[in-house]
Coordinates of C-alpha atoms and ligand atoms in Angstrom, one line a residue:
M244 CA 0.2 -0.1 0.2
K245 CA 1.0 3.2 -0.9
W246 CA 1.9 5.5 1.8
S247 CA 0.6 9.2 1.9
K248 CA 2.3 12.1 3.7
A249 CA 1.0 13.4 6.8
L250 CA 1.2 17.0 5.3
S251 CA 3.0 19.1 2.5
I252 CA 6.2 20.7 4.0
T253 CA 6.5 23.9 3.1
A254 CA 8.9 25.2 5.1
I255 CA 11.2 24.2 8.0
G256 CA 9.2 22.5 10.8
A257 CA 7.9 19.8 12.6
V258 CA 5.1 17.6 11.4
G259 CA 2.7 15.5 13.9
A260 CA 2.0 11.7 14.2
L261 CA -0.5 10.5 11.8
A262 CA -2.3 7.1 11.6
L263 CA -3.1 6.5 8.0
A264 CA -6.3 5.0 7.1
G265 CA -7.2 1.2 7.0
C266 CA -7.1 -1.0 10.3
S267 CA -6.6 -4.6 10.7
S268 CA -7.8 -7.1 13.1
G269 CA -5.7 -8.9 15.4
D270 CA -6.4 -12.6 15.2
G271 CA -5.5 -13.2 19.2
G272 CA -3.4 -15.6 18.5
S273 CA -1.3 -16.2 21.4
G274 CA 1.7 -17.5 20.0
G275 CA 3.5 -18.7 23.3
D276 CA 2.3 -19.2 26.6
A277 CA 2.4 -16.0 29.1
G278 CA -0.6 -13.1 29.0
G279 CA -3.4 -13.2 27.1
D280 CA -6.1 -11.1 29.1
G281 CA -4.9 -7.7 28.2
D282 CA -3.3 -7.1 31.4
G283 CA -0.4 -8.2 30.2
G284 CA 2.1 -11.1 30.8
Y285 CA 2.9 -11.2 26.9
E286 CA 6.7 -11.5 25.9
L287 CA 8.0 -9.9 23.7
A288 CA 11.1 -9.6 21.5
F289 CA 12.2 -6.7 19.4
V290 CA 14.9 -6.9 16.6
Q291 CA 16.6 -3.7 16.1
G292 CA 18.1 -3.0 12.3
V293 CA 21.5 -2.8 14.0
A294 CA 22.7 -2.9 17.3
G295 CA 23.9 0.0 19.2
D296 CA 23.0 2.9 16.4
E297 CA 21.6 5.9 18.6
F298 CA 18.2 5.8 16.7
Y299 CA 17.4 2.1 17.3
I300 CA 18.8 3.2 20.8
S301 CA 16.1 5.8 21.1
M302 CA 13.4 3.1 19.8
Q303 CA 14.0 0.8 22.3
C304 CA 13.7 3.0 25.1
G305 CA 10.3 3.8 23.8
V306 CA 9.7 0.2 23.5
E307 CA 11.2 -0.7 27.2
A308 CA 9.0 2.6 28.3
K309 CA 5.9 1.4 27.0
A310 CA 6.6 -2.5 27.7
E311 CA 6.9 -1.2 31.7
E312 CA 3.3 0.6 31.3
L313 CA 1.9 -2.6 29.7
G314 CA 3.0 -4.6 32.3
V315 CA 4.8 -6.8 29.1
S316 CA 8.4 -8.2 28.6
V317 CA 10.8 -7.3 25.9
D318 CA 13.7 -8.9 24.8
T319 CA 15.8 -6.3 22.4
Q320 CA 18.4 -7.6 20.2
G321 CA 20.3 -6.5 17.3
A322 CA 22.9 -7.8 14.8
K323 CA 26.3 -5.7 14.6
Q324 CA 26.0 -4.9 11.1
F325 CA 22.7 -3.4 9.2
D326 CA 22.4 -6.4 7.2
P327 CA 20.1 -8.8 6.1
A328 CA 22.5 -11.6 6.1
L329 CA 23.4 -10.9 9.5
Q330 CA 19.7 -10.1 10.7
K331 CA 17.5 -14.0 9.0
P332 CA 20.0 -16.2 11.5
L333 CA 18.6 -13.8 14.3
V334 CA 15.1 -13.6 13.7
D335 CA 15.3 -17.4 13.0
S336 CA 16.6 -18.2 16.4
V337 CA 14.2 -15.2 18.2
V338 CA 10.9 -16.7 16.3
A339 CA 12.3 -20.3 17.6
S340 CA 12.4 -19.3 21.2
S341 CA 8.4 -18.5 20.5
P342 CA 8.0 -14.7 21.5
D343 CA 4.2 -13.2 21.7
A344 CA 5.2 -10.8 19.2
L345 CA 8.0 -9.8 17.1
L346 CA 9.1 -6.3 16.5
I347 CA 11.3 -5.8 13.5
A348 CA 13.2 -3.1 11.7
A349 CA 13.5 -5.3 8.4
T350 CA 17.3 -4.8 6.6
D351 CA 15.8 -5.4 3.4
Q352 CA 12.6 -5.4 1.8
S353 CA 13.3 -8.5 -0.4
A354 CA 15.2 -10.6 1.9
M355 CA 13.7 -9.9 5.1
Q356 CA 10.3 -11.0 3.3
A357 CA 10.0 -15.0 4.0
P358 CA 11.9 -15.0 7.7
I359 CA 9.7 -12.2 8.8
E360 CA 6.4 -13.9 7.0
A361 CA 7.2 -17.1 8.7
A362 CA 7.2 -15.7 11.4
A363 CA 3.7 -14.7 11.2
N364 CA 2.6 -17.9 10.2
S365 CA 4.1 -19.6 13.1
G366 CA 1.3 -17.3 15.1
V367 CA 4.0 -14.7 16.4
E368 CA 1.7 -11.4 16.0
V369 CA 4.8 -9.2 13.8
V370 CA 4.7 -5.6 13.9
L371 CA 7.1 -3.6 11.4
V372 CA 8.6 -0.4 12.8
D373 CA 10.5 1.4 11.2
T374 CA 11.3 -0.1 7.5
T375 CA 9.0 -2.7 6.2
V376 CA 8.9 -5.3 3.4
E377 CA 7.9 -5.7 -0.2
D378 CA 4.3 -7.2 1.3
P379 CA 3.9 -6.4 4.9
S380 CA 0.3 -7.2 4.8
F381 CA 0.9 -10.4 7.4
A382 CA 1.6 -7.8 10.0
A383 CA -0.5 -6.3 12.5
S384 CA 1.1 -2.8 12.3
A385 CA 3.7 -1.1 10.1
I386 CA 4.9 2.1 12.0
A387 CA 7.6 4.6 9.9
S388 CA 8.6 8.0 9.6
D389 CA 7.5 10.4 7.0
N390 CA 10.5 9.2 5.3
Y391 CA 9.7 10.7 1.5
G392 CA 8.8 14.1 3.3
G393 CA 11.7 14.0 5.0
G394 CA 13.5 14.0 2.1
E395 CA 11.5 16.6 0.6
A396 CA 12.5 18.6 3.8
A397 CA 16.0 18.1 3.2
F398 CA 16.0 19.3 -0.4
A399 CA 14.2 22.7 1.0
A400 CA 17.3 23.4 3.1
I401 CA 19.2 23.2 1.2
E402 CA 17.6 25.3 -1.6
E403 CA 16.8 27.7 1.5
A404 CA 20.6 28.2 1.9
H405 CA 21.3 28.2 -1.8
P406 CA 18.9 29.4 -3.7
E407 CA 21.5 30.4 -6.7
G408 CA 20.8 26.5 -7.4
G409 CA 23.5 24.3 -8.4
K410 CA 24.7 20.1 -8.2
V411 CA 23.5 17.9 -5.2
L412 CA 24.2 14.3 -4.5
V413 CA 22.6 11.7 -2.4
V414 CA 24.6 9.7 0.3
S415 CA 22.4 7.1 1.1
I416 CA 22.5 3.3 2.7
D417 CA 22.1 0.8 0.6
P418 CA 19.3 0.2 -2.3
G419 CA 16.3 -2.2 -0.8
I420 CA 15.7 -0.4 2.5
T421 CA 12.6 0.9 2.3
T422 CA 13.2 4.3 4.7
S423 CA 16.5 5.6 2.9
D424 CA 14.9 4.4 -0.7
A425 CA 11.9 6.8 0.3
R426 CA 14.1 9.7 1.4
A427 CA 16.2 9.6 -1.3
E428 CA 12.7 9.3 -3.7
G429 CA 11.7 12.3 -1.8
F430 CA 14.5 14.4 -2.5
E431 CA 15.6 13.5 -5.9
A432 CA 11.6 14.5 -7.1
A433 CA 11.8 18.0 -4.9
V434 CA 15.5 18.3 -7.0
A435 CA 13.5 17.6 -10.3
E436 CA 10.7 20.3 -9.1
N437 CA 13.3 23.3 -9.3
D438 CA 14.8 23.9 -12.9
K439 CA 18.0 25.6 -11.0
F440 CA 19.3 22.1 -9.3
E441 CA 20.7 19.4 -10.7
S442 CA 21.4 15.6 -9.0
V443 CA 24.4 14.0 -9.7
G444 CA 23.0 10.7 -8.5
I445 CA 22.9 8.4 -5.2
E446 CA 25.7 6.6 -3.9
Y447 CA 25.8 4.1 -1.4
S448 CA 27.9 3.4 1.6
H449 CA 26.4 0.4 3.1
N450 CA 26.2 2.0 6.6
Q451 CA 29.6 2.7 7.2
P452 CA 30.7 6.5 7.9
D453 CA 34.3 5.7 6.7
E454 CA 32.6 4.9 3.3
A455 CA 30.4 7.8 3.2
A456 CA 33.3 9.7 4.0
R457 CA 35.3 8.7 0.7
I458 CA 32.4 9.0 -1.2
V459 CA 32.0 12.7 -0.5
T460 CA 36.1 13.4 -1.2
A461 CA 35.7 11.7 -4.7
A462 CA 32.6 12.8 -5.4
L463 CA 33.7 16.7 -3.8
Q464 CA 36.8 16.0 -6.0
R465 CA 34.5 15.2 -9.5
D466 CA 32.2 18.1 -8.9
K467 CA 33.8 20.8 -7.9
D468 CA 30.6 22.8 -8.0
L469 CA 28.3 20.9 -5.5
V470 CA 26.5 22.6 -3.3
G471 CA 24.5 20.5 -1.5
I472 CA 24.7 16.7 0.0
F473 CA 21.9 14.4 1.6
A474 CA 23.3 12.1 3.3
A475 CA 20.2 9.7 4.4
N476 CA 20.9 8.0 7.5
L477 CA 22.9 8.6 10.5
F478 CA 26.2 6.7 9.3
A479 CA 25.4 8.5 6.3
A480 CA 25.7 11.8 7.5
E481 CA 28.4 11.5 10.2
G482 CA 30.8 10.3 7.1
T483 CA 29.8 13.0 4.8
A484 CA 30.2 15.4 7.2
T485 CA 33.6 14.3 7.6
G486 CA 34.3 14.1 3.8
V487 CA 33.2 17.7 3.6
Q488 CA 35.7 18.9 6.4
Q489 CA 38.3 16.9 5.5
A490 CA 38.0 18.4 1.9
G491 CA 37.8 22.3 3.3
R492 CA 34.7 23.1 1.8
D493 CA 32.8 25.0 4.0
D494 CA 30.4 26.1 1.0
V495 CA 28.5 23.1 0.9
T496 CA 25.5 22.7 2.4
V497 CA 24.9 19.1 4.7
V498 CA 21.6 17.8 5.8
G499 CA 21.7 14.6 7.3
F500 CA 18.9 12.0 8.3
D501 CA 18.9 11.6 11.5
A502 CA 20.0 13.2 15.2
G503 CA 22.5 11.2 17.1
P504 CA 24.7 13.1 19.7
A505 CA 27.6 13.5 17.5
Q506 CA 25.7 14.7 14.7
V507 CA 24.4 17.1 16.9
E508 CA 27.6 18.0 17.8
Q509 CA 29.0 18.4 14.0
L510 CA 26.0 20.7 13.2
R511 CA 26.8 22.9 16.4
D512 CA 30.3 22.8 15.3
G513 CA 28.4 23.8 11.4
I514 CA 30.3 21.0 9.6
V515 CA 26.1 20.5 9.4
Q516 CA 23.2 22.4 8.7
A517 CA 20.6 20.7 9.4
L518 CA 19.2 17.3 10.9
V519 CA 15.9 15.7 9.7
A520 CA 15.3 14.1 13.2
Q521 CA 12.8 11.7 13.5
E522 CA 10.3 10.4 16.8
P523 CA 12.2 6.7 17.3
A524 CA 10.9 6.6 20.4
S525 CA 7.0 7.2 19.5
I526 CA 7.5 4.4 17.0
G527 CA 8.7 1.9 19.6
E528 CA 5.6 3.3 22.1
Q529 CA 3.4 2.8 19.2
A530 CA 4.7 -0.2 17.9
V531 CA 4.5 -2.5 21.6
E532 CA 0.7 -1.0 21.5
Q533 CA -0.3 -2.3 18.2
A534 CA 1.1 -5.7 19.2
V535 CA -0.8 -5.7 22.7
A536 CA -3.6 -5.0 21.0
A537 CA -3.1 -7.7 18.2
L538 CA -2.6 -10.3 20.7
D539 CA -5.3 -8.9 22.9
G540 CA -7.7 -9.5 19.7
E541 CA -8.2 -5.7 19.3
E542 CA -8.2 -3.8 15.7
T543 CA -4.5 -2.5 15.0
T544 CA -3.6 0.1 12.5
A545 CA -2.4 -0.9 9.5
E546 CA -0.1 1.3 8.7
I547 CA 1.0 4.4 11.5
Q548 CA 3.1 7.6 10.1
T549 CA 5.4 9.5 12.4
G550 CA 6.4 12.9 12.0
F551 CA 9.9 14.6 11.7
T552 CA 11.5 17.6 13.2
V553 CA 14.0 19.6 10.8
I554 CA 17.3 20.6 13.4
T555 CA 19.5 23.9 12.8
Q556 CA 21.6 26.2 14.6
D557 CA 18.1 27.8 15.3
N558 CA 16.3 25.4 17.2
I559 CA 18.5 22.9 18.9
D560 CA 18.7 24.9 22.1
G561 CA 15.0 24.6 21.9
E562 CA 12.4 22.6 20.0
G563 CA 15.2 20.9 17.7
G564 CA 17.4 19.8 21.1
E565 CA 14.1 17.6 22.0
A566 CA 14.3 15.8 19.0
V567 CA 17.7 14.4 19.7
Y568 CA 18.2 10.6 19.8
Q569 CA 19.5 9.0 23.3
S570 CA 22.7 6.9 23.6
T571 CA 21.2 5.6 26.9
C572 CA 17.4 5.1 27.9
Ligands
LIG653 O1 18.0 6.1 9.8 C1 17.8 4.8 11.0 C2 16.1 4.5 10.5 O2 15.2 5.1 9.8 C3 17.1 3.3 9.0 O3 16.1 2.7 8.5 C4 18.3 3.0 8.9 O4 19.4 4.0 9.8 C5 19.2 4.4 10.9 O5 19.1 3.9 11.8 C6 19.8 5.5 11.4 O6 21.3 4.6 11.0

């Protein structure tokens, strides 16, 4: 199902959460031996896209807080790399332990389809968080940011800094990740609407800051007239900022997705001009609510879209600061 945008973003700012149309009914499947009466006791498993990423740590904080509130338990795991080859065996072993529900950020929309769908087929209630898969119809709910809108907002920030126009580059993770693909798509569509700008394309850093820095160093040598770079996630943004700084190109506007503490430091230092911060804790909280509703046999919301805040030096000590991710709960 195509997700519609929460709001049309015309200026830098925040958008609120929006539950999108369409409900699915939880089937009340137990998938385990705990709980079942709505008063808690369920066992939830949360599989992150990757361990140690402040986006997923913040999501875990939301998951744990809501789990405690609802009286359910949650076990969180994440692979060392954002890589379906590592996530698949992790999912298989988590599912073998028969949790009542699985909250998962799929690291690839096609490679993770079968393993996650198999979990649902075995009676585990699945809630997709952040990323999704090609056909998520088996899931009780799918919760993600307005990634396309965030990509558009990233271009708006570059456009504002360079009204004269120029060349722009996207540094993403890998193709096949629904979140970063949608961000790049939103960014590229916005670029295409402004005749003064030209995209030099999308390059993939495999979630490695060093690779993002290498890509940016090479791009700045190749296209000396680049005016802006959109880095589509936390690690791409960290590396992009390093590459721009090492090249001494403070005339290039860098907009990064996500808002980990290191990125915020780069923003304060003036290496990065804007950060598109998601609402990972809210995604985590809502994921637990949806999982418990499904386990209780109540209606669930098929798709939930959360908002974002564009952080700049102007709002980092106010509203923007509240959107910064956590390193620990
Ligand atoms: O940007 C987030 C997440 O939304 C994306 O799916 C993968 O990368 C992050 O975890 C940031 O590192």
